[in-house]
Short mmCIF file of C-alpha atoms and ligand atoms in Angstrom, two decimals:
data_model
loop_
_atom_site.label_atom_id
_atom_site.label_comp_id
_atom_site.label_asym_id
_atom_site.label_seq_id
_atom_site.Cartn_x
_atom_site.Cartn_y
_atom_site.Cartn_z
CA UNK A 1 51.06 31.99 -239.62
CA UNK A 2 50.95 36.00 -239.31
CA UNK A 3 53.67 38.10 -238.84
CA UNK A 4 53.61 41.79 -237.68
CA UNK A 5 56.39 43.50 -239.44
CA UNK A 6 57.64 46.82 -237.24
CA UNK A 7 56.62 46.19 -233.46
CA UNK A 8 57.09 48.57 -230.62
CA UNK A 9 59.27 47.36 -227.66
CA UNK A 10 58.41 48.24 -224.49
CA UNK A 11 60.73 46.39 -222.09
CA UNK A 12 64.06 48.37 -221.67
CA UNK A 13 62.69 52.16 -222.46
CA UNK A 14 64.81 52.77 -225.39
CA UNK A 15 61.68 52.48 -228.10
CA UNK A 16 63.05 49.92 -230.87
CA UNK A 17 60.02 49.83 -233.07
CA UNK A 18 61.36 47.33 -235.66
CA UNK A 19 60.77 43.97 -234.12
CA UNK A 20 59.57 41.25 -236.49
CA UNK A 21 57.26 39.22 -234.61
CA UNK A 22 55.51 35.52 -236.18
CA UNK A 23 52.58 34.48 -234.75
CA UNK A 24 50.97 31.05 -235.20
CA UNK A 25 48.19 29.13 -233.13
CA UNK A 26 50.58 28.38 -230.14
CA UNK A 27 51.69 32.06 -229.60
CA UNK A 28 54.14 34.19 -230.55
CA UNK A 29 57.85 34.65 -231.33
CA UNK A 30 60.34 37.24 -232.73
CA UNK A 31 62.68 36.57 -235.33
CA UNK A 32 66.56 37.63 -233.83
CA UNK A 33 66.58 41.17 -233.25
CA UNK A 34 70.01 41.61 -232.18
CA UNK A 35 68.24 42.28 -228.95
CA UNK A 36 68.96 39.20 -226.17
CA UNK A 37 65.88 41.06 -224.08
CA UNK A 38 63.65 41.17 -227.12
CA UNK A 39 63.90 38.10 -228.38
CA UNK A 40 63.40 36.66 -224.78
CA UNK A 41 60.55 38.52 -223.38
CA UNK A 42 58.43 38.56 -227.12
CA UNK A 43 58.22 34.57 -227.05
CA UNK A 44 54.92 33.91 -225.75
CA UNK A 45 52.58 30.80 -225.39
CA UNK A 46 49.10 30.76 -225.47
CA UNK A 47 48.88 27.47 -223.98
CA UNK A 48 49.22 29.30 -220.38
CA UNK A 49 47.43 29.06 -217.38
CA UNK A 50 44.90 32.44 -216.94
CA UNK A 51 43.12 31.44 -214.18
CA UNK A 52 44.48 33.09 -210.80
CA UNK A 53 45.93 31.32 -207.80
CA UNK A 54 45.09 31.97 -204.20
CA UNK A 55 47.59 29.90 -201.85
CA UNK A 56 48.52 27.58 -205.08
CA UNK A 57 44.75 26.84 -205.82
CA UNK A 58 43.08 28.12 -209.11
CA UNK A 59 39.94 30.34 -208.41
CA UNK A 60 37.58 32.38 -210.40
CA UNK A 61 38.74 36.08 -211.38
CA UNK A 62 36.01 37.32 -208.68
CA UNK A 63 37.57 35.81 -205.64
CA UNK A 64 40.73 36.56 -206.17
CA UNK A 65 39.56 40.19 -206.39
CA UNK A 66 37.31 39.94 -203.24
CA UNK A 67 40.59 38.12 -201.87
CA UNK A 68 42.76 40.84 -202.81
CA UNK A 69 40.03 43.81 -201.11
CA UNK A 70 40.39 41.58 -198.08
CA UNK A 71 43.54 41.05 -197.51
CA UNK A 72 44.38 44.81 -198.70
CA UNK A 73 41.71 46.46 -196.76
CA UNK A 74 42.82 44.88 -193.57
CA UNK A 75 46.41 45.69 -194.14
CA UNK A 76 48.47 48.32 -191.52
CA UNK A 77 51.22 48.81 -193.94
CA UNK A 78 50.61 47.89 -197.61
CA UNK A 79 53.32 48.37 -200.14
CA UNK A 80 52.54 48.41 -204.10
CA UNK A 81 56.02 47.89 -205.76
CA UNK A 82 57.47 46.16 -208.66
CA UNK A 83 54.94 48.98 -210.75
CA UNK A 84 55.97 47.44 -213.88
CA UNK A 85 53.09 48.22 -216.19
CA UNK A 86 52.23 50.72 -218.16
CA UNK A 87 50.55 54.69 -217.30
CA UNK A 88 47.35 53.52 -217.36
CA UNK A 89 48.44 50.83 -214.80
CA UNK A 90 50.49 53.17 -212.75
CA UNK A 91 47.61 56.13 -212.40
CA UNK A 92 45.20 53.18 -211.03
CA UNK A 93 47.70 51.68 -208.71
CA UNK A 94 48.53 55.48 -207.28
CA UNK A 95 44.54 55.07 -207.10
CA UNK A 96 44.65 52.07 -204.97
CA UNK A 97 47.60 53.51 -203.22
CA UNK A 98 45.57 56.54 -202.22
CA UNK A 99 42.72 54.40 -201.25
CA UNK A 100 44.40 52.06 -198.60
CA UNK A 101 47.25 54.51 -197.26
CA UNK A 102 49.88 52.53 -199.35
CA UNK A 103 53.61 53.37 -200.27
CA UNK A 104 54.25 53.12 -203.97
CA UNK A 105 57.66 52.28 -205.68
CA UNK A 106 58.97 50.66 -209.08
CA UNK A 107 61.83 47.81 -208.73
CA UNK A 108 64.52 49.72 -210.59
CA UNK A 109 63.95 52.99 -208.61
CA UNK A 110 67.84 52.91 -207.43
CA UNK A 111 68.81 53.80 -210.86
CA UNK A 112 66.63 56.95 -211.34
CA UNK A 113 66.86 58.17 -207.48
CA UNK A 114 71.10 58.06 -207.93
CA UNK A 115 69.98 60.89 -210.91
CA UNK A 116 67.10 62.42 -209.14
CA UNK A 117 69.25 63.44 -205.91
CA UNK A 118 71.81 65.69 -208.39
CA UNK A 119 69.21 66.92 -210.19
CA UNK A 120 67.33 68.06 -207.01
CA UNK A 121 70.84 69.75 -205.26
CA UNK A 122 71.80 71.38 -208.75
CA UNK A 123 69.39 70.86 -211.45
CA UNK A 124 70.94 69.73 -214.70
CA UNK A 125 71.28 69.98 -218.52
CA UNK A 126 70.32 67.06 -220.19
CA UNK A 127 69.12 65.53 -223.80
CA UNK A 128 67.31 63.21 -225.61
CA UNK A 129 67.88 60.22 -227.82
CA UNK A 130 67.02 61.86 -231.06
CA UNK A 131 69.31 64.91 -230.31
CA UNK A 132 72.15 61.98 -229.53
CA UNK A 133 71.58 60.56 -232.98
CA UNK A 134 70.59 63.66 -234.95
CA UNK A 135 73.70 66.46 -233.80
CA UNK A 136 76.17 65.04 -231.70
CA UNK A 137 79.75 64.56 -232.98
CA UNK A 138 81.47 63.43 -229.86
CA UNK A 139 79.65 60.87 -227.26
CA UNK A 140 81.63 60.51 -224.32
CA UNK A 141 80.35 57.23 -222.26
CA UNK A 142 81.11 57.25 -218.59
CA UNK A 143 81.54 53.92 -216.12
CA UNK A 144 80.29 50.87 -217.57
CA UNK A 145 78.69 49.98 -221.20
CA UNK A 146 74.68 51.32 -220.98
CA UNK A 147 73.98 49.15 -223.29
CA UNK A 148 74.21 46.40 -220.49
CA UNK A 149 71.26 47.62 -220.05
CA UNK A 150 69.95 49.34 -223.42
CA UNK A 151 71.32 46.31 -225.18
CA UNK A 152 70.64 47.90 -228.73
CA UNK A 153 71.41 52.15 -227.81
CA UNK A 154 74.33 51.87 -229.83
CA UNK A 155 72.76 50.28 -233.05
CA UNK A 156 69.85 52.32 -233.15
CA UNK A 157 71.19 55.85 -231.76
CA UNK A 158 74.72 56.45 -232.32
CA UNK A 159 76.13 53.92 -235.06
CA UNK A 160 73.60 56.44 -237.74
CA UNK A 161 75.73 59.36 -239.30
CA UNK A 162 74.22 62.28 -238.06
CA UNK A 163 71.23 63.60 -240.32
CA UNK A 164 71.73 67.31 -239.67
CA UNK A 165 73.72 69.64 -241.87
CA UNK A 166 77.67 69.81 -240.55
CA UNK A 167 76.96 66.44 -239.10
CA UNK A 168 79.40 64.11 -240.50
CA UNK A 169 80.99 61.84 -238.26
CA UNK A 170 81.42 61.08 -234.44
CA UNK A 171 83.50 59.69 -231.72
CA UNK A 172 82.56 57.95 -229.10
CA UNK A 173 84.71 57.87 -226.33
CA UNK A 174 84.61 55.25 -223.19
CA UNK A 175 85.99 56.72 -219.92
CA UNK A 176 86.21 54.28 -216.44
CA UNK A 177 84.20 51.20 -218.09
CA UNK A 178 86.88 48.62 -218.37
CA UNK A 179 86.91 46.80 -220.70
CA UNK A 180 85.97 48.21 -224.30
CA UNK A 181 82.51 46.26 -224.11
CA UNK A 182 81.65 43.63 -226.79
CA UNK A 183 78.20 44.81 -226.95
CA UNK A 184 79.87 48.48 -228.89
CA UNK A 185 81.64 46.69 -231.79
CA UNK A 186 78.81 47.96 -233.80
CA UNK A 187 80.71 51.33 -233.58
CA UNK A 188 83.80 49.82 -234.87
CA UNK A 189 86.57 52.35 -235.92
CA UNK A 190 84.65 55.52 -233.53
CA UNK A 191 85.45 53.26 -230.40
CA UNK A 192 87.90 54.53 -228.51
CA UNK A 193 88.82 54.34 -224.66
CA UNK A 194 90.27 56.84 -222.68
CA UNK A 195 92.26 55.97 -219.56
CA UNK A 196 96.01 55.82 -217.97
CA UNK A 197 98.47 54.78 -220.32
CA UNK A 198 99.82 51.85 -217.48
CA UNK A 199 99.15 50.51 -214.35
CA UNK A 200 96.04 50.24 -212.12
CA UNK A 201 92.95 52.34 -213.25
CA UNK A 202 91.70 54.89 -211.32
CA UNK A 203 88.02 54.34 -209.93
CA UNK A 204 85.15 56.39 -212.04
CA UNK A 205 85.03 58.99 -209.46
CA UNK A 206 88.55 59.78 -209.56
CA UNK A 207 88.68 59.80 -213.23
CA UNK A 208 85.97 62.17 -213.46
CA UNK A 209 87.07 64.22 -210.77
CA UNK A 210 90.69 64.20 -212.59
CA UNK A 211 88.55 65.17 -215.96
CA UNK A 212 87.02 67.97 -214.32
CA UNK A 213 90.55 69.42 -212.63
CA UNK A 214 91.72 69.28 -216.61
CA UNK A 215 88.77 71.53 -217.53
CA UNK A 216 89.14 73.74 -214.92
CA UNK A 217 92.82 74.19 -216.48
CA UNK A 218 94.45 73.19 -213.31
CA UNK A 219 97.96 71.56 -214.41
CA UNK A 220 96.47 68.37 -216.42
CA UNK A 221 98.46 66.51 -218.89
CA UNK A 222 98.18 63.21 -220.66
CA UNK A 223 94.92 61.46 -221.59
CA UNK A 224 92.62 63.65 -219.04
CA UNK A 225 94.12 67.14 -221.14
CA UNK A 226 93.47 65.17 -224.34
CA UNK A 227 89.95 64.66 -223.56
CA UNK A 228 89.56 67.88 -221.80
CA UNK A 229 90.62 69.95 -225.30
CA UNK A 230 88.72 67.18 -227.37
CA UNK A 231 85.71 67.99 -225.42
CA UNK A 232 86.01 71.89 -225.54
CA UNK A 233 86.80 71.25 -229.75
CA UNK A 234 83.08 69.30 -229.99
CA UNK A 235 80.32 71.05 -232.13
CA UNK A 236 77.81 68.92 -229.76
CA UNK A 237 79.03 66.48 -226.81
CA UNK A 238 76.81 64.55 -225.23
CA UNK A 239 77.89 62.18 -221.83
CA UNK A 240 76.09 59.42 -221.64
CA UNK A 241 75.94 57.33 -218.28
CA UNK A 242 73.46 54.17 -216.83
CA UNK A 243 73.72 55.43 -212.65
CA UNK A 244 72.02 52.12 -211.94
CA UNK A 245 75.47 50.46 -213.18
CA UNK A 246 77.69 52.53 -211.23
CA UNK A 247 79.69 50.40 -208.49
CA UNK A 248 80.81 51.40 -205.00
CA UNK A 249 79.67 54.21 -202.55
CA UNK A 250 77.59 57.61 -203.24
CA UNK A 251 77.44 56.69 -207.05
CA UNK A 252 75.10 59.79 -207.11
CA UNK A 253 78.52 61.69 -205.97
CA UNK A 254 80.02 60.55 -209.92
CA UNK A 255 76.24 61.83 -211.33
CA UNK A 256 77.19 65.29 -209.54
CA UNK A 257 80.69 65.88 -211.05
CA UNK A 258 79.69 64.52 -214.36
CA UNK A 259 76.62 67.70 -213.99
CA UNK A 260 78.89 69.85 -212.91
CA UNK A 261 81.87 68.83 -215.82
CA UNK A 262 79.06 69.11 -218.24
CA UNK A 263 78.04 72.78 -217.18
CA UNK A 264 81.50 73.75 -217.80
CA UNK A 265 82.38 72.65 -221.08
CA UNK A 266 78.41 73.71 -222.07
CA UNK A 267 80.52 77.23 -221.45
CA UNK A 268 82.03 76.90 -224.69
CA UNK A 269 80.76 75.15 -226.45
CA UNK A 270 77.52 72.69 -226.49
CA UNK A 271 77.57 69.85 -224.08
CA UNK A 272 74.39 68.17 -222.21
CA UNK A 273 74.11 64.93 -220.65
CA UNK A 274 71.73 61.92 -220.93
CA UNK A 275 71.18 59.79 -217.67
CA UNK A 276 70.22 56.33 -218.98
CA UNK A 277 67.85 54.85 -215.72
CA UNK A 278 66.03 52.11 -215.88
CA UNK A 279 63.80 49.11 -217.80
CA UNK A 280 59.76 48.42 -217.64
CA UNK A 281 58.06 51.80 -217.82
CA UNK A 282 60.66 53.35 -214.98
CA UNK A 283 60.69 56.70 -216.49
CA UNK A 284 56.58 56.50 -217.23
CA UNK A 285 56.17 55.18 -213.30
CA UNK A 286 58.02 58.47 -212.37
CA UNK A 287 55.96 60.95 -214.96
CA UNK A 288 52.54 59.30 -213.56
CA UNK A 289 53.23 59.33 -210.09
CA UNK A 290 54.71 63.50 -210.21
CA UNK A 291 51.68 64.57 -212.36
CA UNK A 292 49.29 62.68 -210.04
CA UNK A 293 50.96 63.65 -206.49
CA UNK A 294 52.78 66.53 -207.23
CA UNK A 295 55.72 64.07 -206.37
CA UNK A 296 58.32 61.11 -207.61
CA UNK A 297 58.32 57.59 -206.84
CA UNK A 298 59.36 56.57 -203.11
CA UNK A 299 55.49 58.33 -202.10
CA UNK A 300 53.72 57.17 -199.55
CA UNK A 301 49.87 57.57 -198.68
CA UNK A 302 49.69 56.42 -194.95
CA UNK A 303 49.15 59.94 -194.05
CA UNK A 304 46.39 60.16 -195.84
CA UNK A 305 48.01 62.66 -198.22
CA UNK A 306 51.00 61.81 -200.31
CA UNK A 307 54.24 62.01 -198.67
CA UNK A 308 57.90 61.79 -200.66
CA UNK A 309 60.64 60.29 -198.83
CA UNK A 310 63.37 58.87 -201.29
CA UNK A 311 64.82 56.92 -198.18
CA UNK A 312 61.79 56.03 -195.68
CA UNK A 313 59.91 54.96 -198.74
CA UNK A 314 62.29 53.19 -200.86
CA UNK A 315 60.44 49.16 -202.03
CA UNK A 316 63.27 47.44 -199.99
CA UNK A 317 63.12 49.33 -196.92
CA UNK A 318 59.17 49.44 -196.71
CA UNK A 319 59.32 45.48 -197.63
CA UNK A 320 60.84 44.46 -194.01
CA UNK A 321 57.41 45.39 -191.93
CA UNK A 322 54.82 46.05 -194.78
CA UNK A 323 52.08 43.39 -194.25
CA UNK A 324 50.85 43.34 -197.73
CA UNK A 325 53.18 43.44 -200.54
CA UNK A 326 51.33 43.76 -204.06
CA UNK A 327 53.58 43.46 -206.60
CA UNK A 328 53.51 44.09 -210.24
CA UNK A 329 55.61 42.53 -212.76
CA UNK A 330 53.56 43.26 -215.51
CA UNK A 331 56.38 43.29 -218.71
CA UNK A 332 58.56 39.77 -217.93
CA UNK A 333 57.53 36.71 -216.30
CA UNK A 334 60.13 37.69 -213.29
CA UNK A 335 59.86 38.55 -209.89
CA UNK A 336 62.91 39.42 -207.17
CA UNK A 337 62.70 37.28 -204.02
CA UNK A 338 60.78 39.60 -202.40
CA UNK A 339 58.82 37.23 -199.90
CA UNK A 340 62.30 36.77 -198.68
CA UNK A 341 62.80 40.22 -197.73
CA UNK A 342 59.50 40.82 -195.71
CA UNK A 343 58.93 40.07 -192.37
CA UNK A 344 57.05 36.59 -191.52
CA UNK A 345 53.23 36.34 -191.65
CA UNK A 346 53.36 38.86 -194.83
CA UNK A 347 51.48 38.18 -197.56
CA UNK A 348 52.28 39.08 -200.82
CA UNK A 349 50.16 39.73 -203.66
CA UNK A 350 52.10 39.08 -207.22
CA UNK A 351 50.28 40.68 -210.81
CA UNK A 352 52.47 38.71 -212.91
CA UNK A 353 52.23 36.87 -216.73
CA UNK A 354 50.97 33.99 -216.66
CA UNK A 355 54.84 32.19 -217.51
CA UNK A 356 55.89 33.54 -213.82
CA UNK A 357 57.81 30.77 -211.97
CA UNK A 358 57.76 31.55 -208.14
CA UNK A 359 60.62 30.70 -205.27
CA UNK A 360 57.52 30.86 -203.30
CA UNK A 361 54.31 30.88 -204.57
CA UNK A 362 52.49 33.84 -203.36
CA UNK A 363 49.67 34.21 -200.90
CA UNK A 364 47.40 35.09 -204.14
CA UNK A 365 48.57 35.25 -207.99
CA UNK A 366 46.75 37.42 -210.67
CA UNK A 367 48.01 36.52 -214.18
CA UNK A 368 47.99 39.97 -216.28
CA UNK A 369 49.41 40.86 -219.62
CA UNK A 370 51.97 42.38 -221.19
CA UNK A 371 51.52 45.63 -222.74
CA UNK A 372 51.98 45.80 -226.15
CA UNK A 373 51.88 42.15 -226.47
CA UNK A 374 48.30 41.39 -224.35
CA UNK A 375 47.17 44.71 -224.78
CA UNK A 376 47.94 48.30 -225.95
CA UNK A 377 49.33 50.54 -223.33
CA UNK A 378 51.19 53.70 -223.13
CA UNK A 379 54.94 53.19 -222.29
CA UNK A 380 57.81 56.28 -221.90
CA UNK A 381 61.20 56.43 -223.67
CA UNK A 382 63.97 56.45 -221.24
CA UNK A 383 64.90 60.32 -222.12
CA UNK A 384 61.49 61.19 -220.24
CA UNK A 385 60.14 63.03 -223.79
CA UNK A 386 58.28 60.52 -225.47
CA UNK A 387 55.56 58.11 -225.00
CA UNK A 388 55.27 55.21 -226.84
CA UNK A 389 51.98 53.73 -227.83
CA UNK A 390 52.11 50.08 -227.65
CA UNK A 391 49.84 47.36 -230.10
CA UNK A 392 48.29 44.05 -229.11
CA UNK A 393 49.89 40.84 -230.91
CA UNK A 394 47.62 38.25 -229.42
CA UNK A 395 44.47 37.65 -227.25
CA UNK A 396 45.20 35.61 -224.20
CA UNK A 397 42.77 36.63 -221.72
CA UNK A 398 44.49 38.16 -219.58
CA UNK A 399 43.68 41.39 -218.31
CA UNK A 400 45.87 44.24 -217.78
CA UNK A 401 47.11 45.50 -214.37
CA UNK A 402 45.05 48.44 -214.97
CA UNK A 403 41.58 46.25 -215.03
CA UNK A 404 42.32 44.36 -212.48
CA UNK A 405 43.33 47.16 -210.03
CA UNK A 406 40.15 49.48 -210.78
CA UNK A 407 38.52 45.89 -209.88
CA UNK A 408 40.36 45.66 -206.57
CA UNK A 409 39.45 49.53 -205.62
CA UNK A 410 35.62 48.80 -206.46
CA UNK A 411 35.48 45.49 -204.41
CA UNK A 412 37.27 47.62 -201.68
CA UNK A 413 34.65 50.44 -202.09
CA UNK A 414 31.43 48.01 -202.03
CA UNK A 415 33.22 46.45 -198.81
CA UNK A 416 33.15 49.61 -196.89
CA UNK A 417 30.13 50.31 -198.06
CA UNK A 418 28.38 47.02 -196.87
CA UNK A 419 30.39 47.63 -193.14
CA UNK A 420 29.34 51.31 -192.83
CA UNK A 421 26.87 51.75 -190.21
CA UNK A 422 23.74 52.63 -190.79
CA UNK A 423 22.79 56.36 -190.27
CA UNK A 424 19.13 57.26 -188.79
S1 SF4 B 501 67.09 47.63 -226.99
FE1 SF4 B 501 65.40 47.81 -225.58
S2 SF4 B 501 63.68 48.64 -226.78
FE2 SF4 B 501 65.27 47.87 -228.20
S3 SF4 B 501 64.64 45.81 -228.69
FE3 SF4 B 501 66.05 45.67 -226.95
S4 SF4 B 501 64.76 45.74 -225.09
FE4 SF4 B 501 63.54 46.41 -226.82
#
């Protein structure tokens, strides 16, 4: 039995790097972590099945690459989603992307795009994790509980006193997320909620629109005024909000006013904001993908230049008439139902763990591994300022999405190669 004291988590972006993980001859397993994802996604068996699948049937590694060449090389419309995997994965599936006039996207895109479109009309002022736990004395959390999503934010970022001099203390405030979630006990007596004293709730955007009329001075009174002058009294707030949990229309419309409420209580005193987007290497997906193409996710190649569209090249709307959907799923043995959302006669190619259980089982399946537990890989923080390396625990034989994607491309190059005709 070996145990590896202080791992690095890579699935939800926010960086725990304290997970206890045992390892015996069977595979691996964390001890609790506090963290349901964690201690889910870190079990792994090495009694798994590495060999890949083409139509259900095992096959050696080097058909299902020549398979993949094929059936990508003939494609009119490819589409490489999902884009779970770490940067090294990312930069060689923008590669592939390039190669075969292919639109790229990452599953959770939604969540970052609702940010992206306010930060694009107004640009923003936003911080990082550290500066959350380090300086702020007043959190204010807006629409429902991030750590839905960031199951342990609270634990690891906000429940520590502040370490900087004048830093004692903090409140953290919940505005529109109804109920007081379970999952921010942890904060026990800083909890508190802010909303009308009776009757129905207002929806978020109203209450942030009604937050932003008690800045602005105009006639407020009762808990929006409260908040309003607790705001202004802050050393350091900092609004916290998960976009990709924000129900009903235009949720981007709540991201603008709370940039816009920010920017005016940053007028007296210090305020910033920090959008909370989305799981599996979202924010390193995005980072990859601008530094490579000058642009964010939601590019397309078919052009045979890269082209952003944040609508026309969105994964769900390119899914109903790509013909080749390769997806990657690289972090948890998961996969959305996506040969339900494509047109007939498409074929889907899934770069999955090995523990993957299909609906359907895809037209070819390449078992890969998880970074930081298969391999080491570099992963970003959800802030956008860090990146995480990632450590091996244990050696499966898988390959990473990476290797099997530069694999692909050269297959694809030797192909066109072999068909050019000859020159005299
Ligand atoms: S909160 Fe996120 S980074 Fe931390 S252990 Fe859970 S999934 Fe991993």
């Amino acid at each position: 039995m070996a145990f590896h004291p202080d791992t690095l988590c890579p699935f939800c972006g926010l960086g725990c790097g304290d997970i206890g993980i045992e390892q015996d001859d069977s595979g691996i397993a964390p001890r609790p972590s506090g963290c349901p994802q964690a201690d889910r996604l870190f079990r792994r068996s090495t009694a798994v099945q590495t060999a890949p699948r083409i139509g259900g049937t095992a096959v050696p590694m080097t058909q299902a690459v020549a398979e993949a060449a094929r059936l990508l090389g003939d494609s009119r419309a490819p589409l490489i989603a999902g884009l779970a995997t770490d940067v090294d994965g990312v930069l060689a599936a923008l590669t592939l992307a390039g190669r075969i006039g292919a639109t790229v996207d990452h599953e959770h895109s939604d969540a970052l795009f609702r940010n992206l479109a306010v930060l694009r009309r107004l640009g923003w002022s936003v911080t990082t994790l550290a500066e959350l736990r380090n300086r702020c004395d007043l959190v204010l959390v807006v629409g429902p509980d991030p750590a839905a999503a960031f199951p342990r934010l609270w634990e690891r970022w906000v429940v520590p006193e502040p370490a900087f001099p004048g830093g004692t203390g903090r409140s953290v405030l919940f505005l529109g997320g109804d109920p007081l979630p379970e999952t921010a006990q942890c904060l026990g007596g800083r909890i508190e909620k802010v909303g009308m004293a009776d009757g129905p709730q207002p929806d978020l955007a109203s209450l942030v629109t009604g937050l932003r009329a008690a800045l602005a001075g105009h006639g407020a009174t009762g808990p929006m005024a409260d908040l309003a002058a607790r705001l202004r009294a802050a050393r350091y707030a900092v609004v916290v909000w998960a976009a990709g949990l924000f129900a009903g229309p235009q949720p981007d419309l709540i991201v603008e006013g709370l940039v816009r409420l920010i920017r005016k209580v940053d007028g007296t005193t210090r305020c910033a904001g920090l959008p909370l987007s989305g799981a599996d290497n979202l924010v390193g997906a995005n980072q990859a993908c601008t530094w490579r193409t000058g642009f964010p996710l939601r590019t397309g190649f078919d052009r045979g230049m890269p082209l952003h569209d944040p609508d026309r090249f969105d994964w769900r709307e390119r899914a109903r008439d790509a013909d080749v959907i390769l997806w990657i799923s690289a972090f948890r043995p998961e996969m959305p139902e996506i040969a339900a959302m494509a047109g007939t006669g498409t074929a889907v190619i899934a770069l999955a763990p090995p523990e993957t259980a299909f609906t359907a089982e895809p037209a070819l399946f390449i078992p890969v591994g998880t970074p930081g537990i298969d391999h080491a890989g570099d992963v970003f923080r959800a802030d956008s300022v860090v990146a995480l390396r990632t450590g091996v625990l244990v050696v499966r034989g898988l390959p990473s999405v990476a290797a099997v994607l530069r694999q692909i491309a050269t297959a694809l190059e030797d192909t066109s190669m072999s068909t050019e005709p000859a020159r005299c």
